[in-house]
Amino acid sequence: LSPYSPPTATATATNGQSPPVPLTSSLATYAPISSGPSYSVGIPPNSPISTSSPGGIYFSLSAPTSYQWIGLGIGKQMAGATIFVMYADGNGNVTISGRDGGQGHVEPELDSTLMAGVTLLEGSGVNGSVMTANVHCKYLPMRAARAGYFINAHLLTISGTTCTLSSTSSSSSSPWIAAWRSGAALNTNDAGTGIDQHGDDDYRQFTLDLTKASLTTDSNPFVVSSSSASASSPESSGSASSSSSSSGSDTTESSKSKSETFDKAHGIVMGLVVVILFPAGAILMRTVRSPWIHAGVQLFNLALLIAGLALGVKLAQYTDQLWTNTHTRFGVAIVALFLLQPFLGLAHHFLYQKSQARTPVSHLHIWYGRALMLLAIINGGLGLQLAGNTTSGEIVYGVLAGVVAVVYVVLVVVRRQGTPSVGFGGGRRAVRKAEVESASPR
């Protein structure tokens, strides 16, 4: 499906009729700031929309024309969310762009599949100083016809919607997100145009009470003719700036505070362990030359690594990023592989006790550990990118990891050219035994 092009009709009525006015009954509404963006959602009767099933849904985005763009997303946070962005097209209308939130913290990309069945409704456009997008994700239950089913000897070529929720359609706390940016109008009908990032305070995580979003008919709930609306005198669904008229509940601060706490804790613990402590434990074997100190330090570091993983899992649960990106999947795999290292160390120890020389297991233990440390450092860099860290922060991380790596390599080379290798509990005995034998009379 080609990117959707908005209709030529504007919000101004034709044929001498008064402009259509919004109808707010049976709509869940949310307005994060006064005189700013506002959002409304309605679910038509018999819509199967849920977390696992696509279905029909109506929603509206409205904002002053001083905003460059505003967005509405279905989900707890940007990563993995279904996002719709509205902006002016420069011809008195608006463009609606369906996008994929991806891994979050990056510009959402146009999803042409998402746009299947998406339609801009009457009432959309730029009217004075306000731009509005009334949107319908149309549901067609006979979606299987896309595969080529015939009815009455006619091939059906219909399209439906891919819109889903992050809750049931009757949830009283359905998770959504919103974002916006002020600035000059984009003035384009290109649904895939690039958009600038919103400010640090220009987004919200919130919940909608969908029990208040049940529509009685499957038709545009945002406009009615002025004659049929005069009796009820409804308010604009885009003006719900007071808490009494809004059915949305802001969860941004609590979610942001908790996720930021776990983000910092996870980053500090993991960065310290993989960049400093694990390499330091390996260096101890080359300097202090005590296998038991080496083992004790690395077991302590392993415990910290597991604690860091637990913090990361909790963070990913708060941000809906568990198993959705390379960093989380790679991180869990690396920690699991680290759990094998103590057993390789024990095997190396017992085999060295018998042979007083390194065995293949010894070399496996050494190089397996080095490979894991390298992979962990790389995954730390992926984590910094995922968290949207500053470029300077990423540079500091890379420089510190590089310095530690150089120190480790230098010590390995120096020790290799110096005294004989010390095994896990037997190296010194082997050296002394050789010295005694060479000094004994023959």
Short mmCIF file of C-alpha atoms in Angstrom, two decimals:
data_model
loop_
_atom_site.label_atom_id
_atom_site.label_comp_id
_atom_site.label_asym_id
_atom_site.label_seq_id
_atom_site.Cartn_x
_atom_site.Cartn_y
_atom_site.Cartn_z
CA LEU A 1 0.00 0.00 0.00
CA SER A 2 1.36 3.42 -0.93
CA PRO A 3 1.72 6.01 1.84
CA TYR A 4 -1.63 7.61 2.51
CA SER A 5 -2.30 10.96 0.84
CA PRO A 6 -4.77 13.17 2.72
CA PRO A 7 -8.02 14.12 1.01
CA THR A 8 -8.55 17.47 -0.61
CA ALA A 9 -11.54 18.30 1.57
CA THR A 10 -10.89 20.63 4.49
CA ALA A 11 -12.68 21.10 7.77
CA THR A 12 -14.90 23.75 6.19
CA ALA A 13 -18.39 22.51 5.27
CA THR A 14 -19.77 22.86 1.76
CA ASN A 15 -23.18 23.51 0.20
CA GLY A 16 -23.83 26.45 2.48
CA GLN A 17 -23.98 24.31 5.62
CA SER A 18 -22.29 25.27 8.84
CA PRO A 19 -18.94 23.63 9.57
CA PRO A 20 -19.19 20.24 11.27
CA VAL A 21 -18.72 20.28 15.01
CA PRO A 22 -17.03 17.59 17.11
CA LEU A 23 -19.09 15.08 19.04
CA THR A 24 -17.44 14.06 22.31
CA SER A 25 -19.91 11.54 23.75
CA SER A 26 -18.47 8.02 24.11
CA LEU A 27 -14.88 9.16 23.61
CA ALA A 28 -11.84 8.68 25.81
CA THR A 29 -9.96 11.98 25.79
CA TYR A 30 -6.60 13.26 26.95
CA ALA A 31 -4.99 16.70 26.87
CA PRO A 32 -1.51 16.84 28.43
CA ILE A 33 -1.11 20.64 28.51
CA SER A 34 -3.42 23.61 28.41
CA SER A 35 -3.96 25.10 24.93
CA GLY A 36 -1.81 22.36 23.43
CA PRO A 37 -2.25 18.97 21.79
CA SER A 38 -5.33 16.91 22.59
CA TYR A 39 -6.32 13.37 21.75
CA SER A 40 -9.57 11.38 21.56
CA VAL A 41 -10.21 7.67 21.04
CA GLY A 42 -13.39 5.75 20.26
CA ILE A 43 -13.96 2.04 19.66
CA PRO A 44 -16.85 1.01 17.39
CA PRO A 45 -19.26 -1.76 18.37
CA ASN A 46 -18.14 -5.35 17.74
CA SER A 47 -14.53 -4.34 17.07
CA PRO A 48 -12.24 -7.26 17.98
CA ILE A 49 -9.28 -4.95 18.54
CA SER A 50 -6.99 -6.09 21.37
CA THR A 51 -3.33 -6.90 22.01
CA SER A 52 -3.45 -9.93 19.72
CA SER A 53 -6.18 -9.03 17.26
CA PRO A 54 -6.43 -6.11 14.82
CA GLY A 55 -9.68 -4.23 14.73
CA GLY A 56 -11.46 -1.00 14.01
CA ILE A 57 -10.71 2.11 16.05
CA TYR A 58 -11.26 5.87 15.71
CA PHE A 59 -8.89 8.48 17.09
CA SER A 60 -8.35 12.20 16.74
CA LEU A 61 -5.26 14.40 17.09
CA SER A 62 -5.66 18.16 17.40
CA ALA A 63 -3.23 21.01 18.12
CA PRO A 64 -2.60 24.68 17.34
CA THR A 65 -0.79 25.31 14.07
CA SER A 66 2.18 26.60 16.08
CA TYR A 67 3.11 22.92 16.50
CA GLN A 68 5.31 21.38 13.84
CA TRP A 69 3.94 17.93 14.49
CA ILE A 70 2.10 15.94 17.13
CA GLY A 71 2.04 12.19 17.60
CA LEU A 72 -0.10 9.56 19.28
CA GLY A 73 1.21 6.08 20.03
CA ILE A 74 -0.41 2.85 21.13
CA GLY A 75 1.78 1.25 23.82
CA LYS A 76 3.52 1.93 27.13
CA GLN A 77 6.49 3.60 25.48
CA MET A 78 8.05 4.38 22.15
CA ALA A 79 9.86 1.07 21.68
CA GLY A 80 7.52 -1.27 19.84
CA ALA A 81 4.67 1.24 19.77
CA THR A 82 2.28 1.88 16.90
CA ILE A 83 2.67 5.62 16.25
CA PHE A 84 0.64 8.09 14.22
CA VAL A 85 2.13 11.51 13.47
CA MET A 86 0.13 14.49 12.17
CA TYR A 87 1.50 17.61 10.48
CA ALA A 88 0.28 20.29 8.06
CA ASP A 89 0.57 19.55 4.35
CA GLY A 90 0.78 23.18 3.22
CA ASN A 91 -2.54 23.10 1.33
CA GLY A 92 -4.98 23.57 4.17
CA ASN A 93 -5.01 19.90 5.03
CA VAL A 94 -3.01 17.56 7.24
CA THR A 95 -0.90 14.46 6.65
CA ILE A 96 -1.26 11.42 8.88
CA SER A 97 1.77 9.14 9.00
CA GLY A 98 1.69 5.66 10.52
CA ARG A 99 5.08 4.71 11.92
CA ASP A 100 6.86 1.96 13.80
CA GLY A 101 8.38 2.90 17.15
CA GLY A 102 11.17 0.35 16.58
CA GLN A 103 13.62 0.07 19.47
CA GLY A 104 12.77 3.52 20.80
CA HIS A 105 15.00 6.58 21.22
CA VAL A 106 15.25 6.91 17.43
CA GLU A 107 13.06 8.57 14.82
CA PRO A 108 10.07 6.29 14.09
CA GLU A 109 10.02 5.04 10.51
CA LEU A 110 7.10 4.97 8.11
CA ASP A 111 5.24 1.66 8.15
CA SER A 112 3.28 1.36 4.92
CA THR A 113 1.70 -1.90 6.10
CA LEU A 114 0.31 -0.09 9.12
CA MET A 115 -1.40 2.37 6.79
CA ALA A 116 -3.59 -0.37 5.29
CA GLY A 117 -7.17 0.60 5.98
CA VAL A 118 -6.24 3.94 7.58
CA THR A 119 -8.42 6.85 6.47
CA LEU A 120 -8.60 10.56 7.25
CA LEU A 121 -12.20 11.46 8.06
CA GLU A 122 -14.39 14.52 7.67
CA GLY A 123 -13.36 17.26 10.05
CA SER A 124 -9.67 16.77 9.31
CA GLY A 125 -7.62 19.70 8.10
CA VAL A 126 -6.42 23.14 9.12
CA ASN A 127 -9.23 25.39 10.34
CA GLY A 128 -8.00 28.80 11.43
CA SER A 129 -5.21 28.27 13.95
CA VAL A 130 -6.03 24.63 14.69
CA MET A 131 -5.05 21.52 12.77
CA THR A 132 -6.93 18.27 13.28
CA ALA A 133 -6.64 14.70 12.06
CA ASN A 134 -9.71 12.52 12.56
CA VAL A 135 -8.55 9.01 11.77
CA HIS A 136 -10.24 5.66 11.23
CA CYS A 137 -8.43 2.35 11.31
CA LYS A 138 -11.02 0.37 9.36
CA TYR A 139 -11.63 -3.27 10.23
CA LEU A 140 -12.75 -5.76 7.59
CA PRO A 141 -13.38 -9.21 9.11
CA MET A 142 -12.87 -11.01 5.78
CA ARG A 143 -9.14 -10.29 5.73
CA ALA A 144 -8.49 -13.79 4.46
CA ALA A 145 -9.73 -12.59 1.10
CA ARG A 146 -6.30 -11.06 0.61
CA ALA A 147 -5.03 -14.59 0.13
CA GLY A 148 -7.33 -15.06 -2.87
CA TYR A 149 -10.67 -16.40 -1.65
CA PHE A 150 -13.54 -16.27 -4.14
CA ILE A 151 -17.10 -15.30 -3.24
CA ASN A 152 -19.77 -15.48 -5.94
CA ALA A 153 -16.99 -16.06 -8.47
CA HIS A 154 -15.43 -12.69 -7.68
CA LEU A 155 -11.97 -12.28 -6.25
CA LEU A 156 -12.09 -10.03 -3.20
CA THR A 157 -9.34 -7.39 -3.14
CA ILE A 158 -10.09 -5.69 0.15
CA SER A 159 -7.72 -4.31 2.73
CA GLY A 160 -8.15 -4.13 6.47
CA THR A 161 -6.30 -2.59 9.38
CA THR A 162 -3.24 -3.67 11.29
CA CYS A 163 -4.14 -1.48 14.29
CA THR A 164 -3.98 -3.28 17.63
CA LEU A 165 -4.03 -2.18 21.28
CA SER A 166 -1.66 -2.81 24.17
CA SER A 167 -4.66 -3.84 26.28
CA THR A 168 -8.17 -5.18 25.91
CA SER A 169 -10.76 -2.93 24.32
CA SER A 170 -12.53 -2.65 27.68
CA SER A 171 -9.47 -1.80 29.77
CA SER A 172 -9.81 1.09 32.20
CA SER A 173 -6.05 1.74 32.01
CA SER A 174 -4.99 1.18 28.41
CA PRO A 175 -1.38 2.41 27.88
CA TRP A 176 -0.70 5.14 25.30
CA ILE A 177 2.02 7.69 24.56
CA ALA A 178 2.00 11.17 23.07
CA ALA A 179 4.67 13.57 21.85
CA TRP A 180 4.83 16.91 20.07
CA ARG A 181 7.17 19.57 18.78
CA SER A 182 6.63 23.28 18.25
CA GLY A 183 8.07 25.00 15.21
CA ALA A 184 7.58 25.90 11.58
CA ALA A 185 5.07 23.79 9.68
CA LEU A 186 6.44 20.86 7.69
CA ASN A 187 4.01 21.61 4.85
CA THR A 188 4.32 18.27 3.08
CA ASN A 189 2.05 15.39 2.16
CA ASP A 190 4.98 12.97 2.30
CA ALA A 191 4.03 10.43 4.97
CA GLY A 192 7.66 9.38 5.30
CA THR A 193 9.20 12.81 5.77
CA GLY A 194 11.79 13.21 8.53
CA ILE A 195 10.74 14.84 11.78
CA ASP A 196 12.88 16.53 14.43
CA GLN A 197 13.07 15.00 17.89
CA HIS A 198 10.73 16.30 20.54
CA GLY A 199 12.04 18.07 23.64
CA ASP A 200 12.77 16.32 26.93
CA ASP A 201 9.47 17.51 28.41
CA ASP A 202 7.39 17.27 25.25
CA TYR A 203 6.08 13.75 25.63
CA ARG A 204 3.73 11.85 27.90
CA GLN A 205 3.00 8.30 28.93
CA PHE A 206 -0.62 7.97 29.93
CA THR A 207 -3.52 5.56 30.22
CA LEU A 208 -7.00 5.84 28.75
CA ASP A 209 -10.21 4.50 30.24
CA LEU A 210 -11.55 2.63 27.23
CA THR A 211 -14.81 1.88 29.03
CA LYS A 212 -15.61 5.50 28.15
CA ALA A 213 -14.65 4.98 24.51
CA SER A 214 -17.45 2.63 23.44
CA LEU A 215 -19.23 4.00 20.38
CA THR A 216 -22.82 3.10 19.53
CA THR A 217 -22.27 3.16 15.76
CA ASP A 218 -19.37 2.43 13.45
CA SER A 219 -19.21 5.95 12.00
CA ASN A 220 -17.21 9.14 12.39
CA PRO A 221 -17.70 10.10 16.06
CA PHE A 222 -15.89 13.42 15.78
CA VAL A 223 -18.32 15.42 13.64
CA VAL A 224 -22.07 15.81 13.21
CA SER A 225 -24.04 18.37 11.30
CA SER A 226 -24.79 21.57 13.19
CA SER A 227 -28.55 20.87 13.06
CA SER A 228 -28.28 17.53 14.84
CA ALA A 229 -25.76 18.87 17.29
CA SER A 230 -27.65 21.96 18.36
CA ALA A 231 -29.77 20.14 20.90
CA SER A 232 -26.87 18.68 22.84
CA SER A 233 -24.29 21.45 22.25
CA PRO A 234 -21.30 19.15 22.60
CA GLU A 235 -17.82 20.43 23.39
CA SER A 236 -14.77 19.88 21.24
CA SER A 237 -13.06 16.57 21.94
CA GLY A 238 -9.77 18.38 21.49
CA SER A 239 -10.30 20.79 24.36
CA ALA A 240 -10.25 18.42 27.26
CA SER A 241 -7.66 20.34 29.25
CA SER A 242 -9.32 19.99 32.64
CA SER A 243 -9.16 16.81 34.65
CA SER A 244 -12.95 16.62 34.89
CA SER A 245 -13.39 16.28 31.13
CA SER A 246 -10.41 14.05 30.45
CA SER A 247 -10.54 10.26 30.73
CA GLY A 248 -6.77 9.96 30.39
CA SER A 249 -4.41 9.49 33.32
CA ASP A 250 -0.82 10.73 33.07
CA THR A 251 1.76 8.12 34.10
CA THR A 252 4.81 9.88 32.68
CA GLU A 253 6.47 11.05 35.89
CA SER A 254 6.13 7.81 37.87
CA SER A 255 7.22 5.64 34.94
CA LYS A 256 10.01 8.03 34.01
CA SER A 257 11.29 8.22 37.59
CA LYS A 258 11.32 4.44 38.06
CA SER A 259 12.86 3.72 34.67
CA GLU A 260 15.54 6.39 35.16
CA THR A 261 16.47 4.91 38.56
CA PHE A 262 16.86 1.41 37.14
CA ASP A 263 18.59 2.80 34.04
CA LYS A 264 21.29 4.50 36.11
CA ALA A 265 21.73 1.56 38.49
CA HIS A 266 21.95 -0.97 35.65
CA GLY A 267 24.40 1.17 33.69
CA ILE A 268 26.68 1.85 36.65
CA VAL A 269 26.80 -1.76 37.89
CA MET A 270 27.30 -3.31 34.47
CA GLY A 271 29.80 -0.70 33.31
CA LEU A 272 31.85 -1.14 36.48
CA VAL A 273 31.81 -4.94 36.26
CA VAL A 274 32.60 -5.47 32.57
CA VAL A 275 35.02 -2.57 32.03
CA ILE A 276 36.87 -2.48 35.38
CA LEU A 277 36.26 -5.40 37.75
CA PHE A 278 36.38 -8.43 35.45
CA PRO A 279 39.58 -7.25 33.71
CA ALA A 280 41.06 -6.38 37.13
CA GLY A 281 40.32 -9.90 38.34
CA ALA A 282 42.09 -11.32 35.31
CA ILE A 283 45.05 -8.95 35.82
CA LEU A 284 45.39 -10.14 39.43
CA MET A 285 46.34 -13.57 38.11
CA ARG A 286 49.25 -11.89 36.31
CA THR A 287 50.37 -9.65 39.18
CA VAL A 288 49.48 -11.05 42.61
CA ARG A 289 49.72 -14.54 41.11
CA SER A 290 47.31 -16.04 43.61
CA PRO A 291 44.72 -18.32 42.00
CA TRP A 292 42.47 -18.20 45.06
CA ILE A 293 42.37 -14.40 45.14
CA HIS A 294 41.64 -14.52 41.40
CA ALA A 295 38.78 -16.98 41.95
CA GLY A 296 37.30 -15.03 44.88
CA VAL A 297 37.37 -11.70 43.04
CA GLN A 298 35.83 -13.13 39.88
CA LEU A 299 33.06 -14.90 41.80
CA PHE A 300 32.24 -11.59 43.50
CA ASN A 301 32.22 -9.92 40.10
CA LEU A 302 29.94 -12.64 38.74
CA ALA A 303 27.47 -11.96 41.57
CA LEU A 304 27.51 -8.26 40.64
CA LEU A 305 26.96 -9.19 37.00
CA ILE A 306 23.85 -11.17 37.93
CA ALA A 307 22.60 -8.25 40.03
CA GLY A 308 23.17 -5.94 37.08
CA LEU A 309 21.20 -8.31 34.87
CA ALA A 310 18.30 -8.26 37.33
CA LEU A 311 18.30 -4.45 37.26
CA GLY A 312 18.37 -4.56 33.46
CA VAL A 313 15.43 -6.96 33.28
CA LYS A 314 13.41 -4.72 35.60
CA LEU A 315 14.33 -1.69 33.47
CA ALA A 316 13.31 -3.51 30.29
CA GLN A 317 9.97 -4.42 31.85
CA TYR A 318 9.29 -0.77 32.72
CA THR A 319 10.21 0.35 29.22
CA ASP A 320 8.76 -2.58 27.25
CA GLN A 321 12.19 -3.41 25.81
CA LEU A 322 12.69 -6.95 27.08
CA TRP A 323 13.56 -9.23 24.12
CA THR A 324 12.76 -6.41 21.65
CA ASN A 325 16.34 -5.37 20.83
CA THR A 326 19.87 -6.69 20.41
CA HIS A 327 21.16 -5.33 23.73
CA THR A 328 18.69 -7.18 25.96
CA ARG A 329 18.86 -10.47 24.06
CA PHE A 330 22.66 -10.35 23.78
CA GLY A 331 23.01 -9.32 27.42
CA VAL A 332 21.04 -12.26 28.79
CA ALA A 333 23.00 -14.66 26.59
CA ILE A 334 26.35 -13.24 27.74
CA VAL A 335 25.45 -13.54 31.43
CA ALA A 336 24.36 -17.15 30.87
CA LEU A 337 27.71 -17.89 29.21
CA PHE A 338 29.57 -16.25 32.12
CA LEU A 339 27.97 -18.79 34.47
CA LEU A 340 30.03 -21.55 32.83
CA GLN A 341 33.36 -19.85 33.55
CA PRO A 342 33.70 -20.88 37.26
CA PHE A 343 33.25 -24.54 36.28
CA LEU A 344 35.93 -24.23 33.61
CA GLY A 345 38.16 -22.67 36.27
CA LEU A 346 37.62 -25.59 38.65
CA ALA A 347 38.31 -28.09 35.88
CA HIS A 348 41.51 -26.23 35.02
CA HIS A 349 42.54 -26.31 38.69
CA PHE A 350 42.10 -30.05 39.18
CA LEU A 351 43.75 -30.95 35.89
CA TYR A 352 46.69 -28.67 36.65
CA GLN A 353 47.09 -30.30 40.08
CA LYS A 354 47.61 -33.61 38.35
CA SER A 355 49.83 -32.61 35.46
CA GLN A 356 51.54 -29.47 36.84
CA ALA A 357 51.09 -28.00 33.35
CA ARG A 358 48.43 -26.25 31.38
CA THR A 359 45.93 -28.45 29.57
CA PRO A 360 43.48 -27.68 26.75
CA VAL A 361 40.92 -26.85 29.45
CA SER A 362 43.32 -24.24 30.83
CA HIS A 363 43.52 -22.48 27.48
CA LEU A 364 39.75 -22.76 27.04
CA HIS A 365 39.20 -21.13 30.44
CA ILE A 366 41.57 -18.26 29.61
CA TRP A 367 40.35 -17.50 26.08
CA TYR A 368 36.70 -18.12 26.88
CA GLY A 369 36.95 -15.50 29.64
CA ARG A 370 38.71 -13.01 27.38
CA ALA A 371 36.08 -13.45 24.66
CA LEU A 372 33.24 -12.94 27.14
CA MET A 373 34.80 -9.75 28.52
CA LEU A 374 35.11 -8.38 24.99
CA LEU A 375 31.51 -9.28 24.13
CA ALA A 376 30.27 -7.73 27.38
CA ILE A 377 32.09 -4.46 26.63
CA ILE A 378 30.59 -4.39 23.12
CA ASN A 379 27.11 -5.00 24.52
CA GLY A 380 27.66 -2.17 26.97
CA GLY A 381 28.15 0.13 24.00
CA LEU A 382 24.88 -1.13 22.52
CA GLY A 383 23.22 -0.35 25.83
CA LEU A 384 24.49 3.22 25.77
CA GLN A 385 23.02 3.67 22.29
CA LEU A 386 19.71 2.18 23.37
CA ALA A 387 19.55 4.52 26.37
CA GLY A 388 20.18 7.52 24.14
CA ASN A 389 23.41 8.40 25.93
CA THR A 390 25.38 11.42 24.83
CA THR A 391 28.21 11.06 22.33
CA SER A 392 30.68 12.21 24.98
CA GLY A 393 29.45 9.48 27.33
CA GLU A 394 29.95 6.85 24.66
CA ILE A 395 33.45 8.20 23.95
CA VAL A 396 34.42 8.07 27.64
CA TYR A 397 33.16 4.48 27.84
CA GLY A 398 35.14 3.49 24.75
CA VAL A 399 38.35 5.20 25.89
CA LEU A 400 38.18 3.64 29.36
CA ALA A 401 37.59 0.18 27.90
CA GLY A 402 40.50 0.72 25.50
CA VAL A 403 42.89 1.77 28.28
CA VAL A 404 41.99 -1.27 30.38
CA ALA A 405 42.47 -3.55 27.36
CA VAL A 406 45.93 -2.09 26.65
CA VAL A 407 47.00 -2.53 30.29
CA TYR A 408 45.82 -6.13 30.25
CA VAL A 409 47.62 -6.96 26.99
CA VAL A 410 50.86 -5.34 28.20
CA LEU A 411 50.81 -7.34 31.44
CA VAL A 412 50.12 -10.58 29.56
CA VAL A 413 53.06 -9.96 27.22
CA VAL A 414 55.41 -8.93 30.04
CA ARG A 415 54.58 -11.95 32.18
CA ARG A 416 54.86 -14.30 29.23
CA GLN A 417 58.40 -13.06 28.58
CA GLY A 418 59.29 -13.22 32.27
CA THR A 419 58.66 -15.89 34.89
CA PRO A 420 57.02 -19.22 34.10
CA SER A 421 53.25 -19.42 34.08
CA VAL A 422 51.56 -20.04 37.40
CA GLY A 423 48.75 -22.54 37.32
CA PHE A 424 45.79 -22.79 39.58
CA GLY A 425 47.53 -23.88 42.77
CA GLY A 426 50.65 -25.59 41.44
CA GLY A 427 52.95 -23.31 39.46
CA ARG A 428 55.32 -22.37 42.27
CA ARG A 429 55.62 -25.98 43.37
CA ALA A 430 56.64 -26.94 39.84
CA VAL A 431 59.30 -24.22 39.76
CA ARG A 432 60.68 -25.19 43.19
CA LYS A 433 60.72 -28.87 42.23
CA ALA A 434 62.73 -28.10 39.10
CA GLU A 435 65.18 -25.98 41.12
CA VAL A 436 65.70 -28.74 43.72
CA GLU A 437 66.25 -31.39 41.07
CA SER A 438 68.80 -29.25 39.23
CA ALA A 439 70.72 -28.58 42.47
CA SER A 440 70.75 -32.21 43.66
CA PRO A 441 74.03 -34.19 43.34
CA ARG A 442 74.01 -36.82 40.64
#
